[in-house]
Coordinates of C-alpha atoms in Angstrom, one line a residue:
M1 CA 28.5 -52.8 29.9
L2 CA 25.7 -54.2 27.8
I3 CA 24.5 -51.9 24.9
K4 CA 21.8 -52.6 22.3
H5 CA 23.1 -50.1 19.6
I6 CA 26.6 -49.0 18.9
T7 CA 25.6 -45.3 19.3
E8 CA 25.1 -46.0 23.0
A9 CA 28.9 -46.2 23.2
V10 CA 29.5 -42.7 22.1
G11 CA 30.9 -40.5 24.9
N12 CA 32.0 -41.2 28.5
T13 CA 35.7 -41.5 27.3
P14 CA 38.5 -41.6 29.9
L15 CA 40.5 -38.5 30.9
L16 CA 44.2 -39.4 31.2
E17 CA 46.6 -37.5 33.5
I18 CA 49.8 -37.2 31.6
D19 CA 52.8 -38.2 33.7
P20 CA 54.7 -35.0 34.6
A21 CA 58.0 -36.9 33.5
I22 CA 56.6 -36.6 29.9
H23 CA 55.7 -33.0 29.8
G24 CA 58.0 -31.4 32.4
L25 CA 55.4 -29.1 33.9
K26 CA 55.8 -28.6 37.7
N27 CA 52.8 -26.6 38.6
I28 CA 50.2 -27.6 35.9
T29 CA 48.5 -30.9 35.9
L30 CA 48.0 -31.8 32.2
Y31 CA 45.1 -34.1 31.1
A32 CA 44.3 -35.7 27.7
K33 CA 40.7 -36.4 26.9
L34 CA 40.8 -39.7 25.0
E35 CA 38.2 -39.1 22.3
H36 CA 39.9 -41.6 20.0
L37 CA 38.3 -44.3 22.2
N38 CA 34.8 -43.4 20.9
P39 CA 33.3 -46.3 18.9
F40 CA 33.9 -44.8 15.5
G41 CA 37.4 -43.6 16.5
S42 CA 37.2 -39.8 17.0
L43 CA 35.7 -36.9 18.9
K44 CA 33.4 -36.4 15.8
D45 CA 31.3 -39.2 16.9
R46 CA 29.6 -36.9 19.3
P47 CA 28.4 -34.1 17.0
A48 CA 27.7 -36.6 14.2
L49 CA 25.2 -38.3 16.5
S50 CA 23.9 -34.8 17.6
L51 CA 23.5 -33.7 13.9
L52 CA 21.5 -36.8 13.0
K53 CA 19.7 -38.4 15.9
D54 CA 16.6 -36.2 15.9
D55 CA 16.0 -36.8 12.2
L56 CA 16.9 -40.4 11.5
A57 CA 13.5 -41.9 11.7
K58 CA 12.0 -39.2 9.5
L59 CA 14.9 -39.6 6.9
K60 CA 14.4 -43.3 6.7
A61 CA 10.6 -43.0 6.4
G62 CA 10.9 -40.3 3.8
G63 CA 13.7 -42.0 1.8
K64 CA 16.0 -39.0 2.2
T65 CA 19.6 -39.1 1.9
A66 CA 21.9 -37.3 4.4
I67 CA 24.6 -35.3 2.8
E68 CA 27.7 -33.6 4.3
S69 CA 31.0 -31.9 3.3
S70 CA 33.8 -33.9 5.1
S71 CA 36.8 -35.9 4.2
G72 CA 37.5 -37.8 7.3
N73 CA 36.2 -38.4 10.9
M74 CA 32.8 -36.7 10.5
A75 CA 32.1 -38.5 7.3
K76 CA 33.1 -41.9 8.9
A77 CA 30.9 -41.4 11.9
M78 CA 27.9 -40.1 9.9
T79 CA 28.2 -43.0 7.5
L80 CA 28.1 -45.6 10.2
I81 CA 25.3 -43.9 12.1
C82 CA 23.3 -43.6 8.9
S83 CA 24.0 -47.1 7.6
T84 CA 23.0 -48.7 11.0
H85 CA 19.7 -46.8 10.8
G86 CA 19.0 -47.7 7.1
V87 CA 19.5 -44.1 5.8
P88 CA 21.7 -43.4 2.8
F89 CA 24.7 -41.0 3.3
R90 CA 26.7 -39.1 0.7
I91 CA 30.0 -37.4 1.3
V92 CA 31.0 -34.3 -0.8
T93 CA 34.7 -33.5 -0.4
N94 CA 37.9 -32.2 -1.9
R95 CA 40.3 -34.8 -3.1
I96 CA 41.2 -37.2 -0.1
H97 CA 44.9 -37.1 0.2
L98 CA 45.3 -39.8 2.8
R99 CA 45.1 -43.4 1.4
E100 CA 43.9 -44.9 4.7
V101 CA 41.1 -42.4 5.2
K102 CA 39.7 -43.0 1.8
Q103 CA 40.0 -46.8 2.4
I104 CA 38.2 -46.6 5.7
L105 CA 35.4 -44.5 4.1
Q106 CA 35.2 -47.1 1.3
L107 CA 35.1 -49.9 3.9
V108 CA 32.2 -48.5 5.8
G109 CA 30.3 -48.0 2.7
A110 CA 30.4 -44.2 2.1
Q111 CA 29.2 -42.8 -1.2
I112 CA 31.9 -40.3 -2.1
D113 CA 31.7 -37.3 -4.4
E114 CA 35.3 -36.4 -4.7
F115 CA 36.5 -33.2 -6.4
P116 CA 39.9 -33.7 -8.0
G117 CA 43.2 -31.8 -7.7
M118 CA 42.2 -29.1 -5.3
S119 CA 44.9 -26.9 -4.0
S120 CA 45.7 -26.8 -0.3
C121 CA 45.9 -23.1 -0.7
P122 CA 42.4 -21.5 -0.1
D123 CA 41.0 -20.9 -3.6
P124 CA 38.2 -18.4 -3.7
S125 CA 38.2 -18.5 -7.5
D126 CA 37.1 -22.1 -7.6
P127 CA 33.5 -22.4 -8.8
N128 CA 32.9 -25.9 -7.5
N129 CA 33.7 -26.2 -3.9
P130 CA 31.9 -28.9 -1.8
L131 CA 29.5 -26.6 0.1
A132 CA 28.5 -24.9 -3.1
Y133 CA 27.9 -28.2 -4.7
I134 CA 25.7 -29.3 -1.8
E135 CA 23.7 -26.2 -2.0
R136 CA 23.1 -26.7 -5.8
A137 CA 22.1 -30.3 -5.3
M138 CA 19.7 -29.5 -2.6
A139 CA 18.2 -26.6 -4.7
A140 CA 17.7 -28.9 -7.5
E141 CA 16.1 -31.8 -5.4
P142 CA 14.8 -30.1 -2.3
D143 CA 13.0 -33.2 -1.1
K144 CA 15.9 -35.6 -1.6
F145 CA 18.6 -34.4 0.8
F146 CA 19.2 -33.7 4.5
H147 CA 22.3 -31.5 5.2
G148 CA 23.7 -31.6 8.7
S149 CA 25.9 -28.6 8.0
Q150 CA 28.7 -29.3 10.6
Y151 CA 30.4 -26.0 9.9
T152 CA 27.4 -23.8 10.8
N153 CA 25.0 -26.0 12.9
E154 CA 24.9 -25.2 16.6
K155 CA 24.2 -28.9 17.3
N156 CA 28.0 -29.4 16.7
P157 CA 29.3 -27.5 19.7
D158 CA 26.2 -28.3 21.7
A159 CA 27.2 -32.0 21.6
H160 CA 30.4 -31.1 23.3
Y161 CA 28.7 -28.7 25.6
Q162 CA 26.3 -31.4 26.8
T163 CA 28.7 -34.2 27.0
T164 CA 32.5 -33.7 26.7
G165 CA 32.7 -30.6 28.9
P166 CA 30.6 -32.2 31.7
E167 CA 32.7 -35.4 31.6
I168 CA 35.9 -33.4 31.9
F169 CA 34.6 -31.5 34.8
A170 CA 33.3 -34.6 36.5
D171 CA 36.7 -36.2 36.3
A172 CA 39.0 -33.2 37.0
G173 CA 37.0 -30.5 38.4
K174 CA 37.9 -26.9 37.6
I175 CA 40.0 -26.5 34.5
D176 CA 42.3 -23.5 34.0
Y177 CA 43.5 -23.9 30.4
L178 CA 41.8 -25.7 27.5
I179 CA 43.9 -26.4 24.3
T180 CA 42.1 -27.4 21.1
G181 CA 42.8 -27.7 17.4
L182 CA 40.8 -25.3 15.2
G183 CA 38.8 -27.3 12.6
T184 CA 35.1 -26.8 12.7
T185 CA 35.6 -25.4 16.2
G186 CA 32.7 -27.4 17.5
S187 CA 34.8 -29.1 20.2
S188 CA 36.5 -26.0 21.4
G189 CA 33.3 -24.0 21.4
G190 CA 31.3 -26.4 23.2
V191 CA 33.8 -27.8 25.7
G192 CA 35.1 -24.2 26.3
R193 CA 31.6 -22.7 27.0
F194 CA 30.9 -25.4 29.6
L195 CA 34.1 -25.2 31.3
K196 CA 34.1 -21.4 31.4
E197 CA 30.7 -21.6 33.2
K198 CA 32.5 -23.5 35.9
N199 CA 35.6 -21.3 35.8
P200 CA 35.1 -17.8 34.3
D201 CA 39.0 -17.4 34.4
L202 CA 39.5 -20.3 32.0
K203 CA 42.1 -19.6 29.3
M204 CA 41.2 -21.0 25.8
V205 CA 44.0 -21.7 23.4
G206 CA 43.4 -22.5 19.8
V207 CA 45.8 -24.5 17.6
V208 CA 46.4 -23.7 14.0
A209 CA 48.8 -24.9 11.2
P210 CA 51.1 -22.6 9.3
K211 CA 50.1 -21.5 5.8
G212 CA 50.7 -24.2 3.3
Q213 CA 51.2 -26.9 5.9
V214 CA 48.7 -29.8 6.4
I215 CA 47.8 -31.2 9.9
P216 CA 44.8 -33.3 9.4
G217 CA 41.7 -31.8 11.3
I218 CA 43.4 -28.4 11.8
R219 CA 43.2 -25.3 9.6
S220 CA 45.5 -22.4 9.1
A221 CA 44.6 -19.0 10.7
D222 CA 43.7 -17.7 7.2
E223 CA 41.2 -20.6 6.6
M224 CA 39.2 -19.9 9.8
Y225 CA 36.9 -17.4 7.9
E226 CA 35.3 -20.3 6.1
V227 CA 34.0 -21.7 9.4
G228 CA 30.7 -20.3 10.5
L229 CA 31.0 -21.6 14.0
F230 CA 34.4 -19.9 14.7
K231 CA 34.2 -17.2 17.3
K232 CA 37.6 -15.5 17.5
D233 CA 36.9 -13.8 20.8
L234 CA 36.6 -17.1 22.7
Y235 CA 40.2 -17.6 22.4
N236 CA 42.9 -16.0 24.6
K237 CA 45.6 -17.2 22.4
V238 CA 46.1 -18.9 19.0
V239 CA 49.3 -21.0 18.7
E240 CA 50.8 -22.1 15.5
V241 CA 52.2 -25.6 15.3
N242 CA 54.0 -26.9 12.2
T243 CA 53.9 -30.4 10.9
D244 CA 57.3 -31.6 12.5
E245 CA 56.1 -30.3 15.9
A246 CA 52.8 -32.1 15.4
V247 CA 54.5 -35.4 14.5
D248 CA 56.9 -35.1 17.4
G249 CA 54.1 -34.6 19.8
M250 CA 52.3 -37.5 18.2
L251 CA 55.2 -39.8 18.8
T252 CA 55.7 -38.5 22.3
L253 CA 52.0 -39.5 23.1
I254 CA 52.4 -42.9 21.4
R255 CA 55.7 -44.0 22.8
K256 CA 55.8 -42.4 26.2
A257 CA 52.1 -42.2 27.1
G258 CA 50.8 -45.2 25.2
V259 CA 48.2 -43.1 23.5
L260 CA 47.6 -44.0 19.9
G261 CA 46.5 -40.5 18.8
G262 CA 46.8 -38.9 15.5
P263 CA 48.6 -35.8 14.3
T264 CA 46.0 -33.4 15.7
A265 CA 46.6 -34.9 19.2
G266 CA 50.3 -34.3 18.7
A267 CA 49.6 -30.7 17.6
G268 CA 47.5 -30.3 20.8
L269 CA 50.4 -31.5 23.0
A270 CA 52.9 -29.4 21.2
A271 CA 50.8 -26.3 21.5
A272 CA 50.0 -27.0 25.2
L273 CA 53.7 -27.2 26.1
K274 CA 54.5 -24.1 23.9
Y275 CA 51.9 -22.0 25.8
L276 CA 52.2 -23.5 29.2
R277 CA 55.9 -23.8 29.9
E278 CA 56.4 -20.1 30.4
I279 CA 53.2 -19.8 32.5
D280 CA 54.3 -22.9 34.6
A281 CA 57.5 -21.2 35.6
T282 CA 55.7 -18.3 37.1
L283 CA 53.0 -20.1 39.0
T284 CA 53.0 -20.4 42.9
T285 CA 49.7 -22.4 43.1
K286 CA 48.6 -25.5 41.2
A287 CA 46.6 -25.3 37.9
S288 CA 45.2 -27.6 35.5
A289 CA 45.0 -27.9 31.7
V290 CA 43.4 -30.3 29.2
F291 CA 43.8 -31.1 25.5
L292 CA 41.9 -33.5 23.3
I293 CA 43.1 -36.7 21.6
C294 CA 40.9 -36.2 18.5
D295 CA 41.4 -39.5 16.6
R296 CA 43.5 -42.5 16.0
A297 CA 47.1 -42.9 14.7
E298 CA 46.2 -45.7 12.2
W299 CA 44.4 -43.4 9.8
Y300 CA 47.7 -41.4 9.3
L301 CA 50.4 -44.0 8.3
S302 CA 50.8 -42.5 4.8
Y303 CA 51.0 -38.9 6.3
L304 CA 53.7 -40.1 8.7
Q305 CA 55.6 -42.0 5.8
K306 CA 55.5 -38.7 4.0
H307 CA 56.6 -36.4 6.8
R308 CA 58.9 -38.9 8.7
P309 CA 59.8 -41.7 6.4
Q310 CA 62.7 -42.9 8.5
L311 CA 60.2 -44.3 11.1
F312 CA 59.4 -46.9 8.4
G313 CA 62.9 -47.6 7.3
L314 CA 62.6 -45.4 4.3
A315 CA 64.9 -42.8 3.0
A316 CA 64.7 -39.2 4.5
R317 CA 62.6 -36.7 2.6
K318 CA 64.2 -35.4 -0.5
E319 CA 64.5 -31.7 -1.0
S320 CA 61.5 -30.4 -2.7
V321 CA 59.1 -27.6 -2.8
R322 CA 57.5 -29.1 0.3
T323 CA 60.8 -28.6 2.2
V324 CA 61.2 -24.9 1.4
T325 CA 61.1 -22.8 4.6
Q326 CA 58.6 -19.8 4.9
Q327 CA 61.5 -17.5 5.2
D328 CA 63.0 -18.6 1.9
A329 CA 59.6 -18.4 0.3
D330 CA 59.0 -14.8 1.5
A331 CA 62.5 -13.8 0.0
S332 CA 61.7 -15.2 -3.4
V333 CA 61.0 -13.0 -6.5
Q334 CA 57.3 -11.8 -6.6
F335 CA 55.8 -9.9 -9.4
S336 CA 53.1 -7.5 -9.1
V337 CA 50.2 -7.9 -11.6
E338 CA 51.6 -5.2 -13.8
Q339 CA 55.1 -6.7 -13.8
A340 CA 53.6 -10.1 -14.5
L341 CA 51.7 -8.7 -17.4
Q342 CA 54.9 -7.3 -18.9
W343 CA 56.4 -10.8 -18.7
T344 CA 53.3 -12.3 -20.5
E345 CA 53.5 -9.7 -23.2
Q346 CA 57.1 -11.0 -24.0
P347 CA 56.2 -14.7 -24.4
A348 CA 59.4 -16.0 -25.8
G349 CA 60.5 -18.9 -23.5
L350 CA 57.8 -17.9 -21.0
V351 CA 55.8 -20.7 -19.1
V352 CA 52.9 -19.5 -16.9
V353 CA 52.2 -22.3 -14.5
D354 CA 48.8 -22.3 -12.9
M355 CA 48.9 -24.2 -9.6
R356 CA 45.2 -24.2 -8.9
G357 CA 42.9 -27.1 -9.1
S358 CA 41.7 -28.4 -12.5
I359 CA 38.2 -27.2 -12.1
A360 CA 39.2 -23.6 -11.2
F361 CA 41.7 -23.7 -14.1
K362 CA 39.0 -24.8 -16.6
A363 CA 36.7 -22.1 -15.5
S364 CA 39.2 -19.2 -15.9
H365 CA 42.9 -18.7 -16.1
I366 CA 45.7 -16.5 -17.5
P367 CA 45.8 -16.9 -21.3
G368 CA 48.4 -19.4 -22.5
S369 CA 49.0 -20.8 -19.0
I370 CA 49.4 -24.5 -18.3
N371 CA 47.8 -26.3 -15.4
M372 CA 50.2 -28.1 -13.0
P373 CA 48.3 -28.4 -9.6
Q374 CA 50.3 -27.8 -6.5
E375 CA 50.6 -31.4 -5.4
M376 CA 51.8 -32.4 -8.8
L377 CA 54.5 -29.7 -8.7
E378 CA 55.5 -30.8 -5.3
D379 CA 55.8 -34.3 -6.3
M380 CA 57.8 -33.6 -9.5
S381 CA 60.2 -31.4 -7.6
E382 CA 61.4 -34.4 -5.6
W383 CA 62.8 -35.9 -8.8
G384 CA 64.3 -32.9 -10.6
V385 CA 63.5 -29.8 -12.5
P386 CA 60.7 -30.1 -15.0
F387 CA 61.6 -26.8 -16.9
S388 CA 64.4 -26.2 -19.4
N389 CA 67.4 -24.1 -18.4
G390 CA 66.4 -21.3 -20.9
A391 CA 62.8 -21.2 -19.7
R392 CA 61.2 -18.2 -17.7
V393 CA 58.4 -19.4 -15.3
L394 CA 55.7 -17.6 -13.7
F395 CA 54.0 -19.5 -10.9
V396 CA 50.4 -18.6 -10.2
C397 CA 48.3 -20.1 -7.2
P398 CA 45.1 -18.7 -5.9
T399 CA 46.4 -16.1 -3.5
G400 CA 50.2 -16.2 -3.9
D401 CA 51.2 -18.0 -0.9
Q402 CA 52.2 -21.4 -2.3
S403 CA 53.6 -20.1 -5.6
K404 CA 56.4 -18.3 -3.6
K405 CA 57.7 -21.7 -2.5
C406 CA 57.9 -22.9 -6.0
A407 CA 59.7 -19.7 -7.1
A408 CA 62.2 -20.0 -4.3
F409 CA 62.8 -23.7 -5.0
F410 CA 63.3 -23.5 -8.7
K411 CA 65.2 -20.2 -8.6
A412 CA 67.8 -22.0 -6.4
R413 CA 68.2 -24.5 -9.2
G414 CA 69.0 -22.0 -11.9
I415 CA 65.5 -21.4 -13.4
D416 CA 64.5 -17.8 -14.1
C417 CA 61.3 -17.6 -12.3
A418 CA 58.9 -15.6 -10.1
S419 CA 55.6 -15.9 -8.5
L420 CA 52.5 -13.8 -9.0
K421 CA 52.0 -11.6 -5.9
G422 CA 48.4 -12.0 -4.7
G423 CA 47.9 -14.9 -7.1
F424 CA 45.2 -15.5 -9.6
I425 CA 42.7 -13.5 -7.5
A426 CA 44.9 -10.3 -7.8
W427 CA 45.1 -10.9 -11.5
R428 CA 41.4 -11.3 -11.9
D429 CA 40.5 -8.5 -9.6
A430 CA 42.8 -6.2 -11.7
G431 CA 40.7 -6.9 -14.7
K432 CA 43.5 -8.6 -16.6
P433 CA 42.7 -11.0 -19.6
T434 CA 41.6 -14.5 -18.8
E435 CA 40.2 -17.4 -20.8
K436 CA 37.8 -20.2 -19.8
A437 CA 39.5 -23.0 -21.5
A438 CA 42.6 -23.8 -23.6
G439 CA 42.2 -22.2 -27.0
A440 CA 39.3 -19.8 -26.0
A441 CA 39.5 -16.3 -26.9
A442 CA 40.9 -14.0 -24.2
K443 CA 38.6 -11.5 -22.6
P444 CA 38.8 -9.1 -19.8
A445 CA 37.8 -10.3 -16.3
K446 CA 35.1 -8.5 -14.4
Q447 CA 36.4 -5.8 -12.2
G448 CA 36.8 -6.8 -8.4

């Protein structure tokens, strides 16, 4: 097939019927849409082109810069589309944790504005999140930037409604179950809308990660409020898949199906089997289901090294904050704001550890606290206990979810510690003292 521009290769990806010997379903045919075979390597190629194509000529003529909040596949696709059309592109993102992803973005020539040390725990107290940064930049220079706005622009799901959904239907006919990871929700919204028009009884299954666990491209249920395209009523079921299940699914796809998909694809397979196995046992007629292979495995080698080091001949994961179970975290000592305040008023030997990102910490924190961002604490915990035996430690994260894990881990190692229930948000909303920078005078926070 001869093409004259690389964007002509976007779409028309194969649909793979997964061998029943792999998934074990007897009455459900399981398909995988191989979106990792798009020219830029992911299902984001379609919405990236949709967000840009109508404006590229005007952007080039007007000397405008396209700008987007992304740390991965959308950024990669938009960079390549813009660069091949002579349009500058700028990425605004939280710190990119995966080495390969950042290297690929650098390779394709992306201009990256990267905020440091952001917590993986959603932080409403952070004054400098990427979308706010973009809004300020556009307000300051309204004629300089074009923002595709992947989280709110209906061109995102429309790209999948117009292409991905029809391709699946053309290859497989009526689909009974659609399983998709929930990120921007563009793919699930667009594909689901099309397939539901063809089969009103279609069941849509969304896939999320547990709180505090990272599966690239998938959010936790609590983070979905940030996504303007998310429509909760579209989904018949939301299935939670943890990192180990995602990696197991990824390895199954690679080694048994020959599909070099990433962790999101593995999570899709894991969620499909979680949801479908019970249904499959009750069916008396044949049905069909499809999930998406979102991107390629090669982008995630460092992620795999972290979560499954033995694959690469490395030592198994050391016990650390990262290995604390949710059950142990929930059973840890949690102080209310008033209890924590009593601790801070008895400062002898007390260390208040603020786990938020450095920007949020500088803007406002509990007086006398020190900043040890979440990832730093997780790394340090693999090598020992960074607190003296006589110390009392209060861990503070944005909303109290991740600090529980630290309290559980270090309590088990003899440290007198607790986490602040509700996190810094609860402290601030209770009007307790905060300060803007080390050494600044404490002052009451504004009431909630």
